[in-house]
Coordinates of C-alpha atoms in Angstrom, one line a residue:
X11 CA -6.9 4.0 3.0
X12 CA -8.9 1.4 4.7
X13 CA -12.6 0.5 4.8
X14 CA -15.0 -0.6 7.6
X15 CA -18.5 -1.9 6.5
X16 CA -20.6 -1.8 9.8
X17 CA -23.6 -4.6 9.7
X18 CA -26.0 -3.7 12.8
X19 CA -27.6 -7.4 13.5
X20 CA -26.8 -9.7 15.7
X21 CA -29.3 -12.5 16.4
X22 CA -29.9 -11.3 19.9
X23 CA -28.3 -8.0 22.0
X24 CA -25.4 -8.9 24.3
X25 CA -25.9 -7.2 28.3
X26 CA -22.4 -6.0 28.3
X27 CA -22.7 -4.6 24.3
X28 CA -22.7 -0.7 23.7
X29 CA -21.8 -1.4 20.0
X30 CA -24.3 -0.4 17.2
X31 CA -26.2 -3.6 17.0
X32 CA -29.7 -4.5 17.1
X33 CA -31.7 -8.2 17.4
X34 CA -32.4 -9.2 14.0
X35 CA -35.9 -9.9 13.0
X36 CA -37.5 -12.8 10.9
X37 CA -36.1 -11.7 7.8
X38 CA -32.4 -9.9 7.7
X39 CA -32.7 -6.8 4.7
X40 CA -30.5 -8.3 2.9
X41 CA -30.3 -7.9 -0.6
X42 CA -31.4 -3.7 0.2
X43 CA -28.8 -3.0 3.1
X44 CA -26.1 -4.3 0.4
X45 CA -27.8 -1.7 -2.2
X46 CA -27.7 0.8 0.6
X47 CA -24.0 0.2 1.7
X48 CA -22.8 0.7 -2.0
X49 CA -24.4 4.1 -3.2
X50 CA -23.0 5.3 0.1
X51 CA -20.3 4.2 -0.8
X52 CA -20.1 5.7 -3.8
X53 CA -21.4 9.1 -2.2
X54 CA -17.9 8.6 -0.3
X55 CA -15.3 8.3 -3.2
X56 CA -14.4 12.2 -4.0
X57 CA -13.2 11.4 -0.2
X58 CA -10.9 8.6 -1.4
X59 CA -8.7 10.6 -3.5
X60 CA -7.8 8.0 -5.3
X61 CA -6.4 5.8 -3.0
X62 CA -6.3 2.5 -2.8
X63 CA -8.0 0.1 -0.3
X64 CA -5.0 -2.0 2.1
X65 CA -7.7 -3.5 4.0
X66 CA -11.5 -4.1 4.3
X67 CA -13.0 -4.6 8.0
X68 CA -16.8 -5.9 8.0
X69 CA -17.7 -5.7 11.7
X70 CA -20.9 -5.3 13.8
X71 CA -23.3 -6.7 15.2
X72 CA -22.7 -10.3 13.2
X73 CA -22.0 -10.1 9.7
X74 CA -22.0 -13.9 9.4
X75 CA -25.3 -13.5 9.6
X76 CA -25.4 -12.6 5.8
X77 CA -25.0 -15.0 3.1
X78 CA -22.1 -16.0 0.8
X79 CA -23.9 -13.8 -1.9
X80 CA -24.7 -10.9 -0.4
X81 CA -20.9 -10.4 0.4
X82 CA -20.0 -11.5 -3.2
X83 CA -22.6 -8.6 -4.4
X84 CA -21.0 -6.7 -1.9
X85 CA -16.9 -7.0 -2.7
X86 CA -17.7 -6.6 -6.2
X87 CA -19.5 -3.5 -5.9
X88 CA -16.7 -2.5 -3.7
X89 CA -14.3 -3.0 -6.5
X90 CA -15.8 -1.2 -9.3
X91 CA -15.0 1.8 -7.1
X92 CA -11.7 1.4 -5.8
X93 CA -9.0 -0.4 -6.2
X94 CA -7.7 -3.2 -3.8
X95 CA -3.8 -3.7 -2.9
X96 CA -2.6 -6.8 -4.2
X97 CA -2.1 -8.2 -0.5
X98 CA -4.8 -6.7 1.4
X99 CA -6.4 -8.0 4.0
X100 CA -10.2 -9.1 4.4
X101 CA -11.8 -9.3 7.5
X102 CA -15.0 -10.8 8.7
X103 CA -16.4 -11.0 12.0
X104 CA -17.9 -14.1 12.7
X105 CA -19.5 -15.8 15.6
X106 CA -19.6 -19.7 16.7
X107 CA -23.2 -20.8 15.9
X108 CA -23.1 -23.8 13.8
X109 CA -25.2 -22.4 10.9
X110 CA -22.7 -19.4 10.5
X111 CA -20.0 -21.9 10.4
X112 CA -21.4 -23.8 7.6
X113 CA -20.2 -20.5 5.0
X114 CA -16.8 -19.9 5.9
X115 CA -15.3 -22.0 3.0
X116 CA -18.2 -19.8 0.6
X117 CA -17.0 -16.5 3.0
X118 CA -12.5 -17.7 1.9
X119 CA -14.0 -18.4 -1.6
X120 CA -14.6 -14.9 -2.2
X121 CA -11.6 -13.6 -0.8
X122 CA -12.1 -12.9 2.3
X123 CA -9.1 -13.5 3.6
X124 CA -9.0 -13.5 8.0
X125 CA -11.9 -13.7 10.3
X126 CA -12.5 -12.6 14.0
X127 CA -14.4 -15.1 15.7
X128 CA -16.0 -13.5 18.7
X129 CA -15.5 -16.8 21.5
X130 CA -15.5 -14.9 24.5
X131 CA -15.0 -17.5 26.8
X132 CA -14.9 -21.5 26.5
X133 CA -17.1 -21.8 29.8
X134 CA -21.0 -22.5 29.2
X135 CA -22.0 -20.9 33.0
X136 CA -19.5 -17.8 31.1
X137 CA -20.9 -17.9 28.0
X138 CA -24.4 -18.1 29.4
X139 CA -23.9 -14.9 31.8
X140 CA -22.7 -12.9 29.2
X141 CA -25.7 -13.4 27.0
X142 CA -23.9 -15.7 24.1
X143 CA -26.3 -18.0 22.2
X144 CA -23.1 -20.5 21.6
X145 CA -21.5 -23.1 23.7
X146 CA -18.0 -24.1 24.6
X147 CA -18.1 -26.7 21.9
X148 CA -19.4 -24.4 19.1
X149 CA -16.1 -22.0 20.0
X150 CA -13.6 -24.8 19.5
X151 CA -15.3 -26.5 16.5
X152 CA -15.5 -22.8 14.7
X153 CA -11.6 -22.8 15.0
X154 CA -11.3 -26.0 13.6
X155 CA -13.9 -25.4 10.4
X156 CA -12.0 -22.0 10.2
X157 CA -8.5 -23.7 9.5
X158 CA -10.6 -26.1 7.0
X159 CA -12.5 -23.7 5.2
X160 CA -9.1 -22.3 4.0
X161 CA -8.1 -19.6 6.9
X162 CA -4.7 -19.7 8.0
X163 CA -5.0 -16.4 9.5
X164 CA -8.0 -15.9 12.1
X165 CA -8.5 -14.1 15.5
X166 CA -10.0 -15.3 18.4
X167 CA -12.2 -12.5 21.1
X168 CA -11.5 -13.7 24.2
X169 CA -12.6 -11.0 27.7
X170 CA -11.5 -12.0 31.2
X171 CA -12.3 -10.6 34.2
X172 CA -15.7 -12.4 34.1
X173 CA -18.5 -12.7 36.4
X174 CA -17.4 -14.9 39.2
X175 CA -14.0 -15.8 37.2
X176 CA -10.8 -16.5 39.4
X177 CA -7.2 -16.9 38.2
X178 CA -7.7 -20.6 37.5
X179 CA -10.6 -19.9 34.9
X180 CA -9.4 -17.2 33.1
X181 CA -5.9 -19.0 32.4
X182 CA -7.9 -22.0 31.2
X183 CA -9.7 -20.0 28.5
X184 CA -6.3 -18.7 27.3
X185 CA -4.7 -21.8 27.4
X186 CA -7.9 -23.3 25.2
X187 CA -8.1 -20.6 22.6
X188 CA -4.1 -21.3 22.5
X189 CA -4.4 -24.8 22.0
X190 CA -6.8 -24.1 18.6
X191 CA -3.9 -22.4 17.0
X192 CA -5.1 -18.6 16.1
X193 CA -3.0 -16.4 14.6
X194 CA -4.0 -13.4 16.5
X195 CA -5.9 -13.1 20.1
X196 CA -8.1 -10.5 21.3
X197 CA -7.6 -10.2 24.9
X198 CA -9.4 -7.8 26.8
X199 CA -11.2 -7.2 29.8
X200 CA -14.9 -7.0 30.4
X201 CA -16.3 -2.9 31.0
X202 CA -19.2 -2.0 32.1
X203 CA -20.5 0.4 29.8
X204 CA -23.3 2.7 30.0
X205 CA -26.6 2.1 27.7
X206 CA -26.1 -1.5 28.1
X207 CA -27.9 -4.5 30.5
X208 CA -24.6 -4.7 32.5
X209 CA -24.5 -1.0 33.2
X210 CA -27.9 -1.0 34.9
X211 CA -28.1 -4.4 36.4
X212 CA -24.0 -4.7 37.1
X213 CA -22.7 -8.4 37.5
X214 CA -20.2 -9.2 40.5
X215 CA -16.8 -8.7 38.7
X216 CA -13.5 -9.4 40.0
X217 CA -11.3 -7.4 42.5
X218 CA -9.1 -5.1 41.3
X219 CA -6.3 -6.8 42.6
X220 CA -7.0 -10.7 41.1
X221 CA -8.1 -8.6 37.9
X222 CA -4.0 -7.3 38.2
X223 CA -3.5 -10.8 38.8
X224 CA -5.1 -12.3 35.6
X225 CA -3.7 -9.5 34.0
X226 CA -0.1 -10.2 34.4
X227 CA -0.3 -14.3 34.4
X228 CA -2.4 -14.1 31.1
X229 CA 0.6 -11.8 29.2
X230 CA 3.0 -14.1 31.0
X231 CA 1.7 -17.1 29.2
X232 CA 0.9 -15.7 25.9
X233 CA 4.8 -14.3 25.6
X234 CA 5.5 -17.8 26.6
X235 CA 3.3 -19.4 23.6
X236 CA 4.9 -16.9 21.3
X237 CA 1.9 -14.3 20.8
X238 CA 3.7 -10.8 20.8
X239 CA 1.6 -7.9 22.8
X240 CA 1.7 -5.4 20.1
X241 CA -1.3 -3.5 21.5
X242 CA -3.4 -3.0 24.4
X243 CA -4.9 -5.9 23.7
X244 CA -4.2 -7.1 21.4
X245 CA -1.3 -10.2 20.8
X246 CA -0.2 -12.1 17.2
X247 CA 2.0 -14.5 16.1
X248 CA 4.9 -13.0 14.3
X249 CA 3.8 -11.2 10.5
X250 CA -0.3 -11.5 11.6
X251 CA -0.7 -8.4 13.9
X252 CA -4.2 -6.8 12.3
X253 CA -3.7 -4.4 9.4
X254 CA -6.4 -2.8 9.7
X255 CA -6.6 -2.6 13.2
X256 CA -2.8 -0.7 13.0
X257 CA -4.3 1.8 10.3
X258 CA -6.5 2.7 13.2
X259 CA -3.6 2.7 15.8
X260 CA -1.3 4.8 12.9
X261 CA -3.7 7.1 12.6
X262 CA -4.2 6.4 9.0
X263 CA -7.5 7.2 6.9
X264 CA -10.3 5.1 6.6
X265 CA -14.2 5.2 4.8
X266 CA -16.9 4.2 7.0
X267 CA -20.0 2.9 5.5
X268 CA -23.3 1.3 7.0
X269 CA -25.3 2.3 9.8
X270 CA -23.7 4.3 12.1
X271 CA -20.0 3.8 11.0
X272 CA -17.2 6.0 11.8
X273 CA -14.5 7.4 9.4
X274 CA -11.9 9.8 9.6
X275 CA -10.6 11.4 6.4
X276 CA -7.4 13.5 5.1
X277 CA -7.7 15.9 2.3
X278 CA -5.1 17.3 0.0
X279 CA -5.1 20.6 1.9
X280 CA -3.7 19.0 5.1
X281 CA -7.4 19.2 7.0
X282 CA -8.7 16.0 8.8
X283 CA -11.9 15.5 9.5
X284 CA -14.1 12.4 11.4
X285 CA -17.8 11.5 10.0
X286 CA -20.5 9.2 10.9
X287 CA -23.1 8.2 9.3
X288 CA -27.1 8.0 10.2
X289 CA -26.9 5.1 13.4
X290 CA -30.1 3.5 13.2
X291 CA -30.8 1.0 10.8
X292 CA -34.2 1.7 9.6
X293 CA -33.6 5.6 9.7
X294 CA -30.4 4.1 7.5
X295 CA -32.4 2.1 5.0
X296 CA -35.3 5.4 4.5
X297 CA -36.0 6.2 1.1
X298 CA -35.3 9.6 2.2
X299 CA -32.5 8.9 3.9
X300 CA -29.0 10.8 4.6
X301 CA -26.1 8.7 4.7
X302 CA -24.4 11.2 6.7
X303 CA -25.2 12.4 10.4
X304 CA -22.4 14.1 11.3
X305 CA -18.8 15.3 10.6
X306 CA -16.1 17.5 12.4
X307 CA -13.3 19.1 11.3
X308 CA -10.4 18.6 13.6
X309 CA -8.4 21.8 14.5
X310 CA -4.6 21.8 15.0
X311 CA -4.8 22.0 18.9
X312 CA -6.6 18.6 19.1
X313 CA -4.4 16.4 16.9
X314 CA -1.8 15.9 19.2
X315 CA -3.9 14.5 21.3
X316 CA -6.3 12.6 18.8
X317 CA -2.8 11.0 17.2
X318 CA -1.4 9.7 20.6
X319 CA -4.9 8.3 21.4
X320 CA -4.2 6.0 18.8
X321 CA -0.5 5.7 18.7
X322 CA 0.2 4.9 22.4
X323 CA -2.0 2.3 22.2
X324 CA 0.7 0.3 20.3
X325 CA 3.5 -1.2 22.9
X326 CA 6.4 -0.5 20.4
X327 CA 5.1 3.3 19.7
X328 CA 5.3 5.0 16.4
X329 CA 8.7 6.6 14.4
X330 CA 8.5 10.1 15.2
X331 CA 8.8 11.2 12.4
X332 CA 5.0 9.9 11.9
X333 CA 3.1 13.0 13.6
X334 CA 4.3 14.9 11.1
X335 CA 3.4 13.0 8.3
X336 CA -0.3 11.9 9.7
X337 CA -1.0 15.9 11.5
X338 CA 0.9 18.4 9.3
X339 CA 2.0 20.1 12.4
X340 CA 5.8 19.6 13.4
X341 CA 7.5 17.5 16.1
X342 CA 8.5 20.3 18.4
X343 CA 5.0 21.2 19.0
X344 CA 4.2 18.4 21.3
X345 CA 8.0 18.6 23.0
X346 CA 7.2 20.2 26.2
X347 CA 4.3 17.5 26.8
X348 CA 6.5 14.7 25.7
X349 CA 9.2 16.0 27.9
X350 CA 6.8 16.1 30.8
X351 CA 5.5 12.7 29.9
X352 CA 9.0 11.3 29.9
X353 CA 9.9 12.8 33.8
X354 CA 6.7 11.5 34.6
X355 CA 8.3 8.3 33.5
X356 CA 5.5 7.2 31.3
X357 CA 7.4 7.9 27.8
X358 CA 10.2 6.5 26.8
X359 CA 13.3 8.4 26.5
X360 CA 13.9 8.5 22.8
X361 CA 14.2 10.6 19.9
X362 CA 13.2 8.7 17.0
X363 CA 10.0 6.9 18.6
X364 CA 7.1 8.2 20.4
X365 CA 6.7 5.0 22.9
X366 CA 4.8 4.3 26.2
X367 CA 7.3 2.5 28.6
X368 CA 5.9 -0.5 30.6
X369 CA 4.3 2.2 33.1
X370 CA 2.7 4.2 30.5
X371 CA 1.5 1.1 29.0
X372 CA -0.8 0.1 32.2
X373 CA -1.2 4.4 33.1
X374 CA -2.3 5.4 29.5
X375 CA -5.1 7.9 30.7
X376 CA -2.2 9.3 32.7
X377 CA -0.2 9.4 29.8
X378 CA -2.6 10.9 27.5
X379 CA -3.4 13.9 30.0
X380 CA 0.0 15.2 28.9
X381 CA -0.9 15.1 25.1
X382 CA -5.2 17.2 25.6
X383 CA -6.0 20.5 24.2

């Protein structure tokens, strides 16, 4: 069992963002979101089972835009109501601004035990087309007060495929964000999204062809520098791949609380089902609020498919014998699809793993057609 804690506020809306988040006003509600995060919390528990909490994701919009103490108020209250493995991880998003830097040591104090710094890119003409209030020099010094706050385990965001980025640019962000010694990279490339600025008023992006191009030099060099590709986009240094990202990717259970955050839940009976909860943050924070907006129960024909969403994501694949244990249903359900998906050359050819070969890797819609209702 896993927790994400979704904080909505970011100090100003990204173009290319289609996450929950929303500008922040004068004031943040600090001291009453926290309330509000814990009794729905605790409206969540019968879902728990019991189970104890392997790792805690605080995500957003910015989180380090709340203070040292509102987190403290916030893992404690966390605590009294479930338990927390002895290792588990702790993460917090965090962006570069110099004031959000300044409580990292309070943030590792607490516990919190990995952040995600959200760099982007380390060139100002990128950083100032893609809407970020920080600079190239903010990004490298928030690596280097990271590692002295205490972190020896941290992520850097880093998107290519930029507005008027070539080959050159893109390798020098990598080979920057290298250089500050994460533990785990974030490499992805930029969408256009709908609801967002970008969508509407689209930027010149690269060719598809020099976007292969980055593609394949980028993964080149990061093998190089020893960060293993473990997932789509995802690369770490040996033992620091994200736990809580591979409950996600392992179809595992995880609690959702805050505006607008997603879980998806297993009960005793074998039934799965995905909630979210109220999305905007006032309509959140109501007096006469429901936590809840929404939940489905997910019937047998879809989880194939909803577990090999996930699964195939992950470039070594899952143990086959993990479908079963995550859907209840039994292997030779999905063999015909997996047999077709392996003439089709997109799964690998073996028994004991379900595991996307290089093709399937870069054709995964293609892939995942095989595995749909």
């Amino acid at each position: 069992m896993a927790l994400y804690v979704h904080i909505p506020w970011c100090v100003r809306k990204c173009p290319y963002c289609d996450f929950n988040s929303h500008a922040a006003g004068a004031e943040l509600p600090e001291e009453v979101y926290v309330d509000t995060l814990l009794a729905d919390l605790a409206a969540d528990l019968p879902a728990a089972h019991g189970r104890e909490l392997v790792s805690i994701f605080f995500g957003g919009g910015t989180p380090s835009l709340f203070s040292a103490r509102a987190f403290e108020r916030l893992l404690d209250g966390i605590g009294r109501h479930l338990s927390f493995a002895r290792d588990i991880e702790i993460t917090l998003e965090a962006n570069p601004g110099t004031f959000e830097q300044e409580k990292f040591a309070d943030y590792r104090r607490l516990g919190i035990n990995r952040l995600s710094i959200g760099v982007q890119s380390f060139q100002n003409a990128q950083l100032q087309a893609l809407g970020r209030i920080h600079d190239a020099g903010e990004a490298i010094r928030a690596a280097g007060m990271a590692r002295r706050a205490g972190f020896d385990n941290f992520n850097l965001d880093l998107m290519h495929g930029l507005p008027g980025q070539d080959l050159a640019g893109a390798l020098a962000d990598l080979r920057q964000a290298i250089a500050l010694e994460p533990t785990h990279l974030s490499w992805y490339q930029l969408t256009l999204e709908p609801n967002t600025l970008f969508w509407s008023q689209p930027p010149e992006i690269p060719e598809d062809d020099l976007l292969w191009d980055i593609q394949e030099a980028g993964q080149t060099l990061l093998a190089a520098e020893g960060f293993v590709q473990y997932e789509t986009s995802a690369y770490a240094r040996n033992g620091r791949r994200a736990r809580h990202n591979l409950n996600y990717w392992t179809f595992g259970d995880f609690l959702g609380i805050g505006a607008g955050a997603h879980a998806k839940l297993s009960d005793p009976h074998g039934r799965i089902r995905r909630t979210w909860k109220t999305r905007q943050p006032r309509d959140y924070l109501a007096p006469e609020r429901r936590f809840q907006a929404g939940e489905r129960l997910l019937e047998a024909d879809e989880l194939p498919f909803e577990f090999m969403m996930n699964a195939l994501r992950l470039t070594e694949g899952v143990p086959a014998g993990l479908f079963g244990e995550r859907t209840g249903l039994p292997l030779a359900g999905i063999a015909a699809p997996c047999a077709a998906a392996r003439a089709a050359g997109l799964l690998e050819n073996d028994p004991q793993r379900l595991r996307p070969t290089a093709r399937g890797q870069l054709f995964l819609n293609d892939l995942l057609q095989y595995f749909l209702p």
